[in-house]
Short mmCIF file of C-alpha atoms and ligand atoms in Angstrom, two decimals:
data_model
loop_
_atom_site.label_atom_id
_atom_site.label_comp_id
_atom_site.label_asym_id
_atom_site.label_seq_id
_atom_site.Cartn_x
_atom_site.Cartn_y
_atom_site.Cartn_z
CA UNK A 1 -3.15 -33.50 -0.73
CA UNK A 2 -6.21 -34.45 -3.07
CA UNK A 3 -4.72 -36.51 -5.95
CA UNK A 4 -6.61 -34.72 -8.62
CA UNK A 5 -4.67 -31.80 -7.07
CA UNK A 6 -1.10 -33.49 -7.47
CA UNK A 7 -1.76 -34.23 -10.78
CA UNK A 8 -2.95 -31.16 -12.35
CA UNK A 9 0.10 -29.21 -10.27
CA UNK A 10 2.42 -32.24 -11.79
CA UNK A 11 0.64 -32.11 -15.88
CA UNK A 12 2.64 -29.16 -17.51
CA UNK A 13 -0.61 -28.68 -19.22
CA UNK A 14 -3.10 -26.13 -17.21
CA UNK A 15 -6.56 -25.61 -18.51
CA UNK A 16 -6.39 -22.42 -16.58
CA UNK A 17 -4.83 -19.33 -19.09
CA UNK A 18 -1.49 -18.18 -16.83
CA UNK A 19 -1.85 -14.16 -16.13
CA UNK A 20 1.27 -13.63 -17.14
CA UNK A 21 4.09 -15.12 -19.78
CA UNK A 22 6.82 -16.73 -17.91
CA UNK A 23 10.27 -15.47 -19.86
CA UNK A 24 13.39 -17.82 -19.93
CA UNK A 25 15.89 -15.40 -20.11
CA UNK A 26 16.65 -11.33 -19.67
CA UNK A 27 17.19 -9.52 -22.34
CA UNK A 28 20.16 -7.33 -22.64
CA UNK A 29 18.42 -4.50 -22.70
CA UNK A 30 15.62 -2.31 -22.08
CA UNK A 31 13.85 1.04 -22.53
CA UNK A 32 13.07 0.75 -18.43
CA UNK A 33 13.48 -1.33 -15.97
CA UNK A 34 11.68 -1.51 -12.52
CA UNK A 35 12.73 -3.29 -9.06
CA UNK A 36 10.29 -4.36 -7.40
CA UNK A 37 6.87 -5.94 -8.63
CA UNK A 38 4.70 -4.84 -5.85
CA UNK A 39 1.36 -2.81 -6.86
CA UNK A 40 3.70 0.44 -7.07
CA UNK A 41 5.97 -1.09 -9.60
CA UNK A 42 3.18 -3.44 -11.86
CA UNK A 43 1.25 -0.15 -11.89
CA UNK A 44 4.02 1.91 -13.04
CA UNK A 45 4.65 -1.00 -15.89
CA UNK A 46 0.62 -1.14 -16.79
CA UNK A 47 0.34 2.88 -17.46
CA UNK A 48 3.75 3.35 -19.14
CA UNK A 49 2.49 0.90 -21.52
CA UNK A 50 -1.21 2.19 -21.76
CA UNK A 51 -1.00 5.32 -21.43
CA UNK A 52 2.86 6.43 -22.48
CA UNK A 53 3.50 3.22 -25.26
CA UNK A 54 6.73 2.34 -23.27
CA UNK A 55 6.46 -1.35 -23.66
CA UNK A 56 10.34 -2.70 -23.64
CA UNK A 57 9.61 -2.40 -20.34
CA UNK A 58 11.00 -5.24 -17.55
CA UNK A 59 9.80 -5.24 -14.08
CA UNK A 60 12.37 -7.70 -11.69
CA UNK A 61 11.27 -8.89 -8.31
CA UNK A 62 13.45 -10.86 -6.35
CA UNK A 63 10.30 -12.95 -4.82
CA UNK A 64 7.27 -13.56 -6.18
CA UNK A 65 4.34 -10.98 -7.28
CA UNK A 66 2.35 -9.11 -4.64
CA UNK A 67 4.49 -10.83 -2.26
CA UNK A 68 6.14 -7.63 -0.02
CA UNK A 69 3.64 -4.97 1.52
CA UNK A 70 0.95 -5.47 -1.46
CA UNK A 71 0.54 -8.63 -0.29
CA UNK A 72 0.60 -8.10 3.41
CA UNK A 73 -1.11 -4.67 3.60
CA UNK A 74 -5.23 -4.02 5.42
CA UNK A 75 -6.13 -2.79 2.27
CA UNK A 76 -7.48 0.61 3.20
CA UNK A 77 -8.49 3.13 0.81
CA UNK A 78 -9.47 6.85 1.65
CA UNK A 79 -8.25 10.14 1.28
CA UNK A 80 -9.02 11.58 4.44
CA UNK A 81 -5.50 13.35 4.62
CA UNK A 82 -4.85 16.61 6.45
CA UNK A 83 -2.69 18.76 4.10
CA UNK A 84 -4.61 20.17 0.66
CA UNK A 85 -1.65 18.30 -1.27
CA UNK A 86 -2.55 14.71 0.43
CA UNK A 87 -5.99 15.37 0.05
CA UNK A 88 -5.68 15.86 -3.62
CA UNK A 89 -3.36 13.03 -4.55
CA UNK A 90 -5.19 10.35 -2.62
CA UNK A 91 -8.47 11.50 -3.81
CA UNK A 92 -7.01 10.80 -7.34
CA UNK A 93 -6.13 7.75 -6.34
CA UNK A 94 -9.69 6.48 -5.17
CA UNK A 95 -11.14 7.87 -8.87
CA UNK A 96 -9.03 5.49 -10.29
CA UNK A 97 -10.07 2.77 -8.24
CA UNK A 98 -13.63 3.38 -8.64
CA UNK A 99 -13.35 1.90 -12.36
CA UNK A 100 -10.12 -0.54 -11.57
CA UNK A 101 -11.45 -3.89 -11.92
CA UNK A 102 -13.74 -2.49 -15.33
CA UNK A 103 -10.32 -1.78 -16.91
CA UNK A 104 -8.52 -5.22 -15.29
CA UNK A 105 -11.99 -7.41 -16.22
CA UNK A 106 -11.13 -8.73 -12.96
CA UNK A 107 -13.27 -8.43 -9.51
CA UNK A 108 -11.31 -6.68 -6.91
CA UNK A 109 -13.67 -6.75 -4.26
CA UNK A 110 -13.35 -3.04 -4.17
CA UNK A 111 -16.25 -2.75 -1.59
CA UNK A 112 -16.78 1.11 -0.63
CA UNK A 113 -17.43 0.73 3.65
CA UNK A 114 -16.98 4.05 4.95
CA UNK A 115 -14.49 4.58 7.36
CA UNK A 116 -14.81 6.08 11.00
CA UNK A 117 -11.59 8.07 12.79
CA UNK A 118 -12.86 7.42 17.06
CA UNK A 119 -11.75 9.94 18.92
CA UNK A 120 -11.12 9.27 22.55
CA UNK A 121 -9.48 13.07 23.64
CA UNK A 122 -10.37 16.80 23.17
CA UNK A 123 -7.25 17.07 20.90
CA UNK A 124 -8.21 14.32 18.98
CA UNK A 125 -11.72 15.57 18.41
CA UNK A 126 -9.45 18.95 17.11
CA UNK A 127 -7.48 16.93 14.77
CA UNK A 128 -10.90 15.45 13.46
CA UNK A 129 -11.99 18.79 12.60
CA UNK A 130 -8.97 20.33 10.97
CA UNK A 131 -8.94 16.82 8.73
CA UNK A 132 -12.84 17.51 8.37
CA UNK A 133 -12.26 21.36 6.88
CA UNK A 134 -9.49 20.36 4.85
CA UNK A 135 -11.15 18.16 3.63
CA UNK A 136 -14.49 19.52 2.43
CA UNK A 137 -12.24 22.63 0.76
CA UNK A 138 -10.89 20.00 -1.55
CA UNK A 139 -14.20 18.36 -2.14
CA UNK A 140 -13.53 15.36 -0.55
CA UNK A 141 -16.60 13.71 1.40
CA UNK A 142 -15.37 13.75 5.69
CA UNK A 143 -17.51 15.25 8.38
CA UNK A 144 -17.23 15.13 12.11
CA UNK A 145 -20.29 13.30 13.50
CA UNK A 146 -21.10 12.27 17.54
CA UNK A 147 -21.68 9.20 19.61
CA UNK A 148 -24.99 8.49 18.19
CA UNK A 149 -24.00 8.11 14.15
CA UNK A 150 -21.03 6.16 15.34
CA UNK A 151 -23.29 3.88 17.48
CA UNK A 152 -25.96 3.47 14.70
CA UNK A 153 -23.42 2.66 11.98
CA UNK A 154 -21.58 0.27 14.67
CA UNK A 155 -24.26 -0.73 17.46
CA UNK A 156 -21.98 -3.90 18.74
CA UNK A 157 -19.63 -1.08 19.69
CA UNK A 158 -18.34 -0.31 23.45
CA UNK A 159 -18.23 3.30 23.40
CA UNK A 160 -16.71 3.50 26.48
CA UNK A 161 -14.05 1.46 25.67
CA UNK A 162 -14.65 -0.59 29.20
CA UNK A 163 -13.70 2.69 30.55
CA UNK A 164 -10.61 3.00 29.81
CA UNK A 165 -11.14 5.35 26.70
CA UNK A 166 -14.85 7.19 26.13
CA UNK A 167 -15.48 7.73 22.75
CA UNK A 168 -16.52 11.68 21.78
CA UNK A 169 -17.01 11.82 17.92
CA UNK A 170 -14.91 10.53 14.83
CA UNK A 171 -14.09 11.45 11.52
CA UNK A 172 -16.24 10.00 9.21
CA UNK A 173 -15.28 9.35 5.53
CA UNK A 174 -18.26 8.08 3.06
CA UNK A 175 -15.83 7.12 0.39
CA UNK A 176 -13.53 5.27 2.54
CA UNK A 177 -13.61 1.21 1.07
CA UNK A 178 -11.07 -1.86 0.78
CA UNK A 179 -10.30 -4.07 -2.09
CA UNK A 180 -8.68 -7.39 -2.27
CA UNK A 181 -4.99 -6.42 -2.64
CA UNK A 182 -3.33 -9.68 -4.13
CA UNK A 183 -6.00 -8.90 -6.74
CA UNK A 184 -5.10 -5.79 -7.60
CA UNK A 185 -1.44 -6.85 -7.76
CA UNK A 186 -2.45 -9.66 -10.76
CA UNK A 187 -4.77 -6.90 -12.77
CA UNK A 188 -2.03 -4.65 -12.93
CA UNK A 189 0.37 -7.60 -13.63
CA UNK A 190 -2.23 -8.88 -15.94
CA UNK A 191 -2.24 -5.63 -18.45
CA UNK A 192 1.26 -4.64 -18.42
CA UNK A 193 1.48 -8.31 -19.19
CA UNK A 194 -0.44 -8.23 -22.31
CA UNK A 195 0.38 -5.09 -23.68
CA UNK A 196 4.51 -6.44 -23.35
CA UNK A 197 6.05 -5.45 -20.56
CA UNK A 198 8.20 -8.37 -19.16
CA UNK A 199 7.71 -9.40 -15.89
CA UNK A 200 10.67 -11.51 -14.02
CA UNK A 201 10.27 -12.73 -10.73
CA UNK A 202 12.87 -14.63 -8.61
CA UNK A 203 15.40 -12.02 -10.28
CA UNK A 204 17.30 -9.73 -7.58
CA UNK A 205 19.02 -6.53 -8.22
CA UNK A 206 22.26 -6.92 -6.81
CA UNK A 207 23.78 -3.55 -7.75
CA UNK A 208 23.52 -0.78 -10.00
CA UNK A 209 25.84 0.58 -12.51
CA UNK A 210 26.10 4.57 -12.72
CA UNK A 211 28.81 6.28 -14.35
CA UNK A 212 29.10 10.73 -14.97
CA UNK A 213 26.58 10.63 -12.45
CA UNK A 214 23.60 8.88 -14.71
CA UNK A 215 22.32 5.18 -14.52
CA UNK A 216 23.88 2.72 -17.21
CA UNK A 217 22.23 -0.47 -16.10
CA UNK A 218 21.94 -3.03 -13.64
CA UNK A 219 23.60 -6.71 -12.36
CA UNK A 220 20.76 -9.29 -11.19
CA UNK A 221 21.08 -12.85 -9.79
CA UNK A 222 20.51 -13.68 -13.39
CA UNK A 223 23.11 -11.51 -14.79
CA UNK A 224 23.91 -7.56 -16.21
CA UNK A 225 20.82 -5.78 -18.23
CA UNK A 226 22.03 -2.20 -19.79
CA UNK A 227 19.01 0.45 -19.41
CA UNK A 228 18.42 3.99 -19.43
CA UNK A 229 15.77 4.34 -17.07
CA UNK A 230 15.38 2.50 -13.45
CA UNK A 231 11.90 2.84 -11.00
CA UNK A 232 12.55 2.18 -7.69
CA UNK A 233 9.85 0.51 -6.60
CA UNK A 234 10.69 -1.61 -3.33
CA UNK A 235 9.14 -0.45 -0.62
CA UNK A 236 10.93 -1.79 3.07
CA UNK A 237 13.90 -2.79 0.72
CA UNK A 238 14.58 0.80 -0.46
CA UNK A 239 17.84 1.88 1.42
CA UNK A 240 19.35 -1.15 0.58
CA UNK A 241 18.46 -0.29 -3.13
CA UNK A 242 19.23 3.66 -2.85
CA UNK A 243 22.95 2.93 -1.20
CA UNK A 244 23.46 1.22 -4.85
CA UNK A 245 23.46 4.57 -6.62
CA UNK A 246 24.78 6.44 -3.65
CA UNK A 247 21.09 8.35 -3.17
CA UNK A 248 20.32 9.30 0.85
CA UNK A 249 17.43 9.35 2.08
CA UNK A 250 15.57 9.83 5.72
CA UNK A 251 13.45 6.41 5.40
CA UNK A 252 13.82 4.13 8.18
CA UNK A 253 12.07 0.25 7.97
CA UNK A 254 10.00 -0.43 11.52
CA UNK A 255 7.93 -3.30 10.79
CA UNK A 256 3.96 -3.20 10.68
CA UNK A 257 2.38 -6.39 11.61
CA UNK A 258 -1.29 -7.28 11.42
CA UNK A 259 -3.41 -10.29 11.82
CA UNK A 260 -6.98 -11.85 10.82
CA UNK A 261 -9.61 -14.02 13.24
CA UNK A 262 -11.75 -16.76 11.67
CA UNK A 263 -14.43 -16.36 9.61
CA UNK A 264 -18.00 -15.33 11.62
CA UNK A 265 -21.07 -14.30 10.31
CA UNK A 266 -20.80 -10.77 8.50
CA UNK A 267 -21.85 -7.68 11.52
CA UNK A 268 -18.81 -5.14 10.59
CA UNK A 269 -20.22 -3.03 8.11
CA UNK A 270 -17.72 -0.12 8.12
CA UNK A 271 -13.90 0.45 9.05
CA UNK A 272 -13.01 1.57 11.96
CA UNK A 273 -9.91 3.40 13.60
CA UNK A 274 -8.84 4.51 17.12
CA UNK A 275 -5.86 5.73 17.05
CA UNK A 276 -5.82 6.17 20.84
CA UNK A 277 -6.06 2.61 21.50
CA UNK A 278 -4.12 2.12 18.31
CA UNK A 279 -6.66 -0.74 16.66
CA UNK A 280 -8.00 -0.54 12.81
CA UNK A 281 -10.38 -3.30 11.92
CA UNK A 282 -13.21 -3.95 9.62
CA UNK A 283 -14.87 -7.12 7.76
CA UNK A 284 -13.57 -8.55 4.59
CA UNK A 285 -16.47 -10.60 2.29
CA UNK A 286 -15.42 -13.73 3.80
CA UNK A 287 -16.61 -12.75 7.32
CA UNK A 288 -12.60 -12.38 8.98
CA UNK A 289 -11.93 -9.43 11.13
CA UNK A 290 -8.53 -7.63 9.66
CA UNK A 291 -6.67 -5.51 11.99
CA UNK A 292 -3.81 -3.86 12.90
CA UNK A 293 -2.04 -1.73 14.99
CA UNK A 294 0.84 0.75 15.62
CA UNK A 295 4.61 0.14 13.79
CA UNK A 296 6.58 -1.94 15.91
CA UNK A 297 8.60 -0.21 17.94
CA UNK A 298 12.38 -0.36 16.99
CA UNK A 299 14.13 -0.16 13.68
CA UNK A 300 14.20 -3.53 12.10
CA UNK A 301 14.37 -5.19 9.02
CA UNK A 302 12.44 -8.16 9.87
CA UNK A 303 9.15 -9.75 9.29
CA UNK A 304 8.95 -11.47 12.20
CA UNK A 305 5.34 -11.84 13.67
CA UNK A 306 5.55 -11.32 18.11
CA UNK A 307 3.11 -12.52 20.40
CA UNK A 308 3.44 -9.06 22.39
CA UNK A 309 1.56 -7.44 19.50
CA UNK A 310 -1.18 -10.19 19.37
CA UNK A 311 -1.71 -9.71 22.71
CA UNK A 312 -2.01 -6.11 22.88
CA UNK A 313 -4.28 -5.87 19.98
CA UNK A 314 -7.04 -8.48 20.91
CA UNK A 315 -6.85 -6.43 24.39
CA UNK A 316 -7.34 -3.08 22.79
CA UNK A 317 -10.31 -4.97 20.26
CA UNK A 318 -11.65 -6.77 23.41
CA UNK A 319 -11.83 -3.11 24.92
CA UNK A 320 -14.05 -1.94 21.84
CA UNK A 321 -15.90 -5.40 21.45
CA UNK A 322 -16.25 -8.20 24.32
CA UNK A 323 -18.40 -10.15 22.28
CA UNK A 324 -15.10 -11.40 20.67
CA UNK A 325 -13.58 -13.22 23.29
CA UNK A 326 -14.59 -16.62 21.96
CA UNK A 327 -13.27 -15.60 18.37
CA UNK A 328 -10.17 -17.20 17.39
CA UNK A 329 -7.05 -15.51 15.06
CA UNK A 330 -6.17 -17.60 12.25
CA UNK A 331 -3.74 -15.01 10.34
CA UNK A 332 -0.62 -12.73 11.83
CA UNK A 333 2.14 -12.01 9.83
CA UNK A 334 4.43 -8.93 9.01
CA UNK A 335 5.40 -6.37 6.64
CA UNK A 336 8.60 -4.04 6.48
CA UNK A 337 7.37 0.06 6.48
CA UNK A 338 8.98 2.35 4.61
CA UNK A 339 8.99 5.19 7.25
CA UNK A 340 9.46 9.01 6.12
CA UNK A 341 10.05 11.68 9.06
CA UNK A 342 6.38 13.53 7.57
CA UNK A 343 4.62 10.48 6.86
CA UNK A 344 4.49 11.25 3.11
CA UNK A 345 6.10 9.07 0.47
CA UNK A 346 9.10 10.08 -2.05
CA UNK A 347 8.31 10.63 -5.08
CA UNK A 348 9.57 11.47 -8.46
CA UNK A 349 13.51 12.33 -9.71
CA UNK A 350 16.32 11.98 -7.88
CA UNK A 351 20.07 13.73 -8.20
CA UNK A 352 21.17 10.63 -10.44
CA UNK A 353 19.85 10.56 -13.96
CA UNK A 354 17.78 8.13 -14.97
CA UNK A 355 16.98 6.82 -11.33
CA UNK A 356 13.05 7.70 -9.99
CA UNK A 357 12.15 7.07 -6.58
CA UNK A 358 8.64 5.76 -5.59
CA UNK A 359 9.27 5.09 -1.93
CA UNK A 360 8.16 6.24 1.73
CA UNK A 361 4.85 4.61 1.11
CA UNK A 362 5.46 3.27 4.91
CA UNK A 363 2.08 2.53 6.36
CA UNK A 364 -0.05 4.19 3.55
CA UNK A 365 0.88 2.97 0.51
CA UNK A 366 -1.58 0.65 -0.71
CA UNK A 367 -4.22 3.28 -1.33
CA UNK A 368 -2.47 5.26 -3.82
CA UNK A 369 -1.37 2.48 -6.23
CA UNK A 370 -3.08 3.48 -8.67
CA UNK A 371 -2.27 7.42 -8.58
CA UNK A 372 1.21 6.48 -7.60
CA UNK A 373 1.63 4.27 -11.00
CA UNK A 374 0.08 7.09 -13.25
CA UNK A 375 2.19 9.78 -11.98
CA UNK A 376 5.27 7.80 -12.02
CA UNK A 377 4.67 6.45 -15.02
CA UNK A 378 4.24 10.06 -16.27
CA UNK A 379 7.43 11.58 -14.52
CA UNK A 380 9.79 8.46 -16.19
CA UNK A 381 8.22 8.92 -19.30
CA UNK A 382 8.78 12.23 -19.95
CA UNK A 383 11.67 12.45 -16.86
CA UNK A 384 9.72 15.10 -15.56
CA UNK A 385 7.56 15.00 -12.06
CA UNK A 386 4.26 14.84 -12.47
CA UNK A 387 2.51 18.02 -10.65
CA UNK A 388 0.53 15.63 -8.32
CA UNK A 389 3.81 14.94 -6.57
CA UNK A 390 6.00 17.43 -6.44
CA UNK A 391 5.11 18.17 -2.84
CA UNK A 392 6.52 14.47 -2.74
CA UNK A 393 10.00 15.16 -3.84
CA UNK A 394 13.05 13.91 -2.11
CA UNK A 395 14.70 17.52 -1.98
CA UNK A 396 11.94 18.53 0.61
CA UNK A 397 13.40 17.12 3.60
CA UNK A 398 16.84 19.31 2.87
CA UNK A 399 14.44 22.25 2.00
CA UNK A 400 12.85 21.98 5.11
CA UNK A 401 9.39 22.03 3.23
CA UNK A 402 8.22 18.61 4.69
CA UNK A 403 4.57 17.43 3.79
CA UNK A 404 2.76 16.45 7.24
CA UNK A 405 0.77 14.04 7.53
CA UNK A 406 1.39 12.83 10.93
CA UNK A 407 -2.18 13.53 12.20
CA UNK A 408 -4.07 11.46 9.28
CA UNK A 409 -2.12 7.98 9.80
CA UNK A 410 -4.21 5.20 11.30
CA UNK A 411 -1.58 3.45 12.65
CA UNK A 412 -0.15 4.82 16.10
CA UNK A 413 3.97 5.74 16.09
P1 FAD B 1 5.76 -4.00 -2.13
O1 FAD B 1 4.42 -4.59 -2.36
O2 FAD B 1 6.45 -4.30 -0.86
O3 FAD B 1 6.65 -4.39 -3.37
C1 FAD B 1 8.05 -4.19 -3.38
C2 FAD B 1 8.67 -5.44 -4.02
O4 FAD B 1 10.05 -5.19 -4.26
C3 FAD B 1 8.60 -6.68 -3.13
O5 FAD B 1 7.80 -7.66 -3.76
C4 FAD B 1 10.07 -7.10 -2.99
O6 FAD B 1 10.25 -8.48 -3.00
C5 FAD B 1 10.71 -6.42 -4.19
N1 FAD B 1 12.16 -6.17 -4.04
C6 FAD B 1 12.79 -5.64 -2.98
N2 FAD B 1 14.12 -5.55 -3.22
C7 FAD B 1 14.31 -6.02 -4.47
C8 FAD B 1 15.48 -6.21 -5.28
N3 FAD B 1 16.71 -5.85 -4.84
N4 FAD B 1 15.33 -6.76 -6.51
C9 FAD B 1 14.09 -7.12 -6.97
N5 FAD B 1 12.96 -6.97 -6.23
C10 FAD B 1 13.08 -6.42 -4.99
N6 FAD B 1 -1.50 0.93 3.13
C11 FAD B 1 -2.75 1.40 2.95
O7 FAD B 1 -2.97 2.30 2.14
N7 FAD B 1 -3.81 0.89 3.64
C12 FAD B 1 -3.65 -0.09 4.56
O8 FAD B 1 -4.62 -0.54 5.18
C13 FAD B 1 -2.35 -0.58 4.80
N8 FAD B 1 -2.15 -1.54 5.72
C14 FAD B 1 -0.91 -2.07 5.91
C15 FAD B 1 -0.76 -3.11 6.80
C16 FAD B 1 0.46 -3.75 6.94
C17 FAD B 1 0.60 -4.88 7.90
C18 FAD B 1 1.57 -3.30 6.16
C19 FAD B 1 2.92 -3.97 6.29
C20 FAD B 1 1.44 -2.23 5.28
C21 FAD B 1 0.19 -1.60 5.14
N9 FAD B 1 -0.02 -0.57 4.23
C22 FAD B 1 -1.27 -0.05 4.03
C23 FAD B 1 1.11 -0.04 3.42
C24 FAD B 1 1.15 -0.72 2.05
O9 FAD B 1 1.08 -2.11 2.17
C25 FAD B 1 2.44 -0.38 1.28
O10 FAD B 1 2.73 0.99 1.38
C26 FAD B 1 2.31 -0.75 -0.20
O11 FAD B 1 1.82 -2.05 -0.33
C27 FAD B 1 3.65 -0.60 -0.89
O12 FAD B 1 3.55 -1.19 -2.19
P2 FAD B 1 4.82 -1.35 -3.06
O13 FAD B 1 4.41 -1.92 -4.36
O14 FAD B 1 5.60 -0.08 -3.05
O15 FAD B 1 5.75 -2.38 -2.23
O1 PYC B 2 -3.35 4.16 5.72
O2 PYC B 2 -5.45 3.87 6.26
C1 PYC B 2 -4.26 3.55 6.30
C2 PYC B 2 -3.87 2.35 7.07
C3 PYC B 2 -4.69 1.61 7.82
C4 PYC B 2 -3.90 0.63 8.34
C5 PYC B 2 -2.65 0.77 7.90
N1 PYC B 2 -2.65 1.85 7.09
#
């Protein structure tokens, strides 16, 4: 290690401002609290306090920030979704994140790429189209084009797929982009920061005190905080949370791992998905390919990274590009998905009082951070669900009025 290095990490005194205040101690109460400071729950913290004036506000996270899916996400963005009620909450989403890092003053390399669906089958090519006409009826920019757009946009393409797979059309989505998503995680830390919300990390919630059916408070490593309202906020950790207050739900964790090659000279200029040979790639400004593929297969909660799934992606990516062979992976890692039985998150109240759910978020979440902090920022402000996400609600699954998204997930199942 550089010496300079050792001795700036080693001088208490950084030149650098800190993004956030670094808080001794808990205090022994609060107005809110929220587990988990992931982008869900530092964008729930950053409206409440904007936009609501909640600001004895504490988020806890047990790690560090941006360290659980925010951190290990592909950083998608669309709202190519295939029911009218996806459509409309994603496309929400990517509003906000058209003026995020104006509001942060920070550069989130929100770069808009445009983002191609392949499809390999007939049925595929169907899906594409119901996706495409939902799509335009809610406004949203998506269009099913042929071989020859998808081979102009992406002329290093195979569209064969070495044979295995001939590509007939995609789903193309103009307003489809990625950002930098540790980024995003410090902006919204940043504001909800400033404006007094207390962020504490390397603080776990160990258990959560209800009583007559409403929440009372909660016990961390760092000891018992009495509060009114709690966000749930935790993505692959959210049974183990929800079995605190007693709250069932149908999410199951599979992990999702993904990985990154080396640096090479920018050629990727859009995203692309095939969900037949289960790849998703595209180029971040630094010249690495990102890419992923399906959930792992069994019900885990581990973060474990497996050479099976390196394997089987670079085959699947050598399929689409040979010119990749020499290209080594620097990057593979894991995250823990949140899985819901329709692929939609759950959102909103819950059966105990003062306990709000933002969970599900699975393999899709990082897209809807923003929308996902307004609205349940808005629904534990005024404990009331937002209309944006009622479709969202945990009673669904028992009402048999599930929310399918199946057909507009990237990642195969
Ligand atoms: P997280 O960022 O996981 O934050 C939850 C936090 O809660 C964690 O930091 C954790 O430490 C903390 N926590 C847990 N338990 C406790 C406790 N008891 N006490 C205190 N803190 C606790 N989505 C997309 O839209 N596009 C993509 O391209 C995309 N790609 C993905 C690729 C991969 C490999 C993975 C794993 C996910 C991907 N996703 C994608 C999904 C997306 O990453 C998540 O849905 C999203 O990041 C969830 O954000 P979050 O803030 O809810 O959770
Ligand atoms: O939701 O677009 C998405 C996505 C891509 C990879 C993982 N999730």
């Amino acid at each position: 290690m550089p010496l300079r290095l050792l001795r700036f990490a080693l001088n208490g005194k950084h030149s650098e401002p800190r993004m956030f205040r670094n808080h001794d101690t808990l205090k022994s109460s609060y107005d809110a609290v929220i587990i988990g400071a992931g982008g869900h729950g530092l964008a729930a913290a950053y409206y409440l306090a904007r936009d609501h004036g909640m600001t004895n506000v504490a988020v806890l996270e047990k790690g560090y920030i941006g360290g659980g899916n925010t951190g290990r996400n592909t950083t998608i963005i669309r709202s190519n979704y295939l029911t009218p009620e996806g459509v409309e909450f994603y496309d929400a989403s990517i509003k906000l994140w058209e003026d995020l890092g104006q509001d942060f003053d920070l550069n989130l390399f929100y770069s808009k790429r445009g983002h191609f669906t392949l499809a390999h089958t007939d049925s595929a090519m169907r899906t594409m189209r119901w996706r495409a006409e939902v799509n335009k009826h809610m406004g949203v920019e998506s269009e099913v084009v042929g071989t020859k757009d998808i081979q102009d946009a992406c002329p290093q393409l195979d569209m064969t797929c070495a044979g295995h797979a001939p590509i007939l059309g995609a789903l193309y989505h103009a307003p489809g982009a990625i950002a930098r998503h540790d980024a995003v995680a410090w902006g919204y830390g940043r504001g909800a920061d400033q404006r007094g919300v207390e962020i504490h990390q390397r603080t776990e919630v160990l258990n959560i005190d209800v009583k007559g059916g409403r929440v009372q408070g909660l016990t961390t490593n760092r000891g018992y905080i009495s509060t009114p309202k709690i966000l749930c906020a935790v993505a692959g950790s959210t049974p183990r949370v929800t079995n605190m207050v007693g709250l069932r739900t149908p999410i199951i964790i599979h992990p999702l791992q993904a990985m990154v090659t080396e640096p090479i000279k920018p050629w990727l200029n859009t995203i692309l998905v095939s969900g037949s040979l289960h790849v998703y790639v595209s180029q971040s400004d630094r010249g690495e390919l990102v890419m992923g593929a399906s959930l792992d297969p069994y019900e885990v909660q581990s973060t474990r990274s497996t050479l099976d799934f390196a394997e089987g992606l670079s085959a699947h990516m050598l399929d689409m590009f040979p010119f990749l062979s020499n290209v080594k992976i620097n990057r593979q890692w894991a995250g823990m998905a949140d899985m819901t039985p329709d692929f939609a998150p759950i959102m909103g109240k819950t059966p105990v009082e003062g306990f709000y759910l933002d969970a599900g978020w699975g393999t899709w979440g990082f897209k809807a951070t923003p929308i996902s902090g307004k609205t349940m920022s808005y629904t534990l402000a005024n404990d009331r669900d937002h209309d944006l996400i009622k479709s969202f609600r945990l009673s669904r699954f028992a009402e048999y009025e599930l929310t399918g998204e199946k057909g507009a997930a990237s990642v195969g199942h």
